[in-house]
Coordinates of C-alpha atoms in Angstrom, one line a residue:
M21 CA -14.0 -25.2 42.5
K22 CA -15.6 -22.0 43.9
F23 CA -15.7 -18.8 41.8
I24 CA -16.2 -15.1 42.5
D25 CA -19.4 -13.4 41.4
A26 CA -19.9 -9.7 40.4
K27 CA -21.7 -8.8 43.7
R28 CA -18.8 -10.0 45.7
A29 CA -16.3 -8.4 43.4
V30 CA -18.1 -5.0 43.7
A31 CA -18.2 -5.4 47.5
I32 CA -14.4 -6.1 47.5
H33 CA -13.8 -3.0 45.3
D34 CA -15.8 -0.9 47.7
M35 CA -13.9 -2.2 50.7
V36 CA -10.5 -1.6 49.0
I37 CA -11.5 2.0 48.1
A38 CA -12.8 2.6 51.7
E39 CA -9.6 1.3 53.2
H40 CA -7.0 2.9 50.8
G41 CA -8.9 5.8 49.2
G42 CA -10.0 6.6 45.7
V43 CA -13.1 7.1 43.7
S44 CA -16.0 4.7 44.6
G45 CA -18.9 3.6 42.4
G46 CA -19.0 3.8 38.6
C47 CA -18.6 0.1 37.7
D48 CA -19.2 -1.0 34.1
M49 CA -20.9 -4.3 34.9
G50 CA -20.4 -5.6 31.4
L51 CA -16.6 -5.3 31.7
L52 CA -16.7 -6.7 35.2
E53 CA -18.8 -9.7 34.2
S54 CA -16.5 -10.3 31.2
A55 CA -13.5 -10.4 33.5
L56 CA -15.2 -12.7 36.0
R57 CA -16.3 -15.2 33.3
R58 CA -12.7 -15.7 32.0
P59 CA -11.7 -18.2 34.8
I60 CA -15.0 -20.0 34.5
N61 CA -14.5 -20.4 30.7
I62 CA -10.9 -21.5 31.2
A63 CA -11.9 -24.1 33.7
A64 CA -14.6 -25.4 31.4
Y65 CA -12.6 -25.4 28.1
E66 CA -8.9 -25.7 28.8
K67 CA -7.6 -29.3 28.8
D68 CA -4.6 -31.2 30.2
G69 CA -4.6 -29.8 33.7
V70 CA -3.9 -26.2 32.5
A71 CA -6.9 -24.8 34.4
D72 CA -5.4 -25.2 37.9
V73 CA -6.1 -22.8 40.8
P74 CA -3.1 -20.5 40.1
R75 CA -4.1 -20.3 36.4
L76 CA -7.6 -19.3 37.3
A77 CA -6.5 -16.8 39.9
A78 CA -4.2 -15.2 37.3
A79 CA -7.2 -15.0 34.9
Y80 CA -9.2 -13.1 37.5
C81 CA -6.5 -10.6 38.0
Y82 CA -5.7 -10.3 34.3
G83 CA -9.3 -9.8 33.4
I84 CA -9.9 -7.0 35.9
V85 CA -6.6 -5.1 35.3
K86 CA -7.1 -5.3 31.5
N87 CA -10.9 -4.6 31.4
Q88 CA -10.7 -1.7 33.8
P89 CA -14.4 -2.1 35.0
F90 CA -14.0 0.4 37.9
I91 CA -13.4 4.2 37.7
D92 CA -10.5 3.7 40.2
G93 CA -8.8 1.0 42.1
N94 CA -8.8 -1.7 39.4
K95 CA -5.3 -3.1 40.3
R96 CA -6.1 -3.1 44.0
A97 CA -9.5 -4.8 43.4
A98 CA -7.9 -7.3 41.0
A99 CA -5.4 -8.3 43.7
A100 CA -8.1 -8.6 46.4
V101 CA -10.3 -10.7 44.0
F102 CA -7.6 -13.1 43.0
E103 CA -6.5 -13.5 46.7
L104 CA -10.1 -14.2 47.7
F105 CA -10.4 -16.8 44.9
L106 CA -7.3 -18.5 46.3
D107 CA -8.8 -18.3 49.8
V108 CA -12.2 -19.8 49.0
N109 CA -10.4 -22.6 47.2
D110 CA -8.2 -23.4 50.3
Y111 CA -5.0 -21.7 49.2
E112 CA -3.1 -19.0 51.0
L113 CA -1.1 -16.3 49.3
M114 CA 2.3 -16.2 51.1
A115 CA 3.7 -13.1 49.3
D116 CA 3.7 -9.8 51.1
D117 CA 1.5 -6.9 50.0
V118 CA 4.3 -5.0 48.3
S119 CA 5.5 -8.1 46.2
T120 CA 1.9 -8.9 45.3
M121 CA 1.2 -5.4 44.1
N122 CA 4.5 -5.2 42.2
A123 CA 3.4 -8.4 40.4
V124 CA -0.1 -7.0 39.7
I125 CA 1.3 -3.8 38.4
A126 CA 3.7 -5.7 36.1
L127 CA 0.7 -7.7 34.9
A128 CA -1.2 -4.5 34.2
D129 CA 1.5 -2.8 32.3
G130 CA 2.4 -5.9 30.2
S131 CA 5.9 -6.5 31.6
L132 CA 4.6 -9.7 33.2
S133 CA 2.5 -12.1 31.0
E134 CA -0.6 -13.8 32.4
R135 CA 1.1 -17.1 32.2
A136 CA 4.2 -15.8 34.1
F137 CA 1.8 -14.2 36.7
S138 CA 0.2 -17.7 37.1
V139 CA 3.7 -19.1 37.8
W140 CA 4.4 -16.3 40.3
I141 CA 1.1 -17.2 42.0
K142 CA 2.0 -20.9 42.0
D143 CA 5.4 -20.1 43.6
N144 CA 3.7 -17.9 46.3
I145 CA 0.8 -20.0 47.6
E146 CA 0.4 -22.9 50.0
L147 CA -2.5 -25.2 50.4
E148 CA -4.3 -24.5 53.7
K149 CA -4.5 -27.4 56.0
P150 CA -8.0 -28.3 57.0
A151 CA -8.9 -27.7 60.6
P152 CA -9.1 -30.8 62.7
K153 CA -12.7 -32.2 62.9
P154 CA -14.2 -32.5 66.4
R155 CA -14.7 -35.9 67.7
N156 CA -17.7 -36.8 69.9
G157 CA -18.8 -33.1 69.9
R158 CA -15.7 -32.0 71.7
K159 CA -13.5 -29.2 70.5
I160 CA -9.9 -30.2 69.4
E161 CA -7.2 -27.9 70.5
P162 CA -4.2 -27.5 68.1

């Protein structure tokens, strides 16, 4: 399992702010590190298969929207971080941006629980198929 570190999360936040506007800078690294440690702790300590990829992605998003480590753009950054987590672990989020942000907003305002958000993620992802491996050094065309 691959996890997201603070350096990458800050870079994601900066990209989100540059693309969509808002106030950049001003990150409370303690709050960010706390949010980013949640999925790692869940993976280490939860038993019985509860710590699957959707559960951990939800933990990233929940941690960031609740801790509010950035001055601005916390929900947007949280969405980008959980989607990157899915991507680096070979899953693709199939929901459109509007549906995704509606779910993140509901998570942030408490109308959607972290567990329900995890189910929403599970219902909206697909495992990416690995690219075919080249044979004899030749490229394989799809």
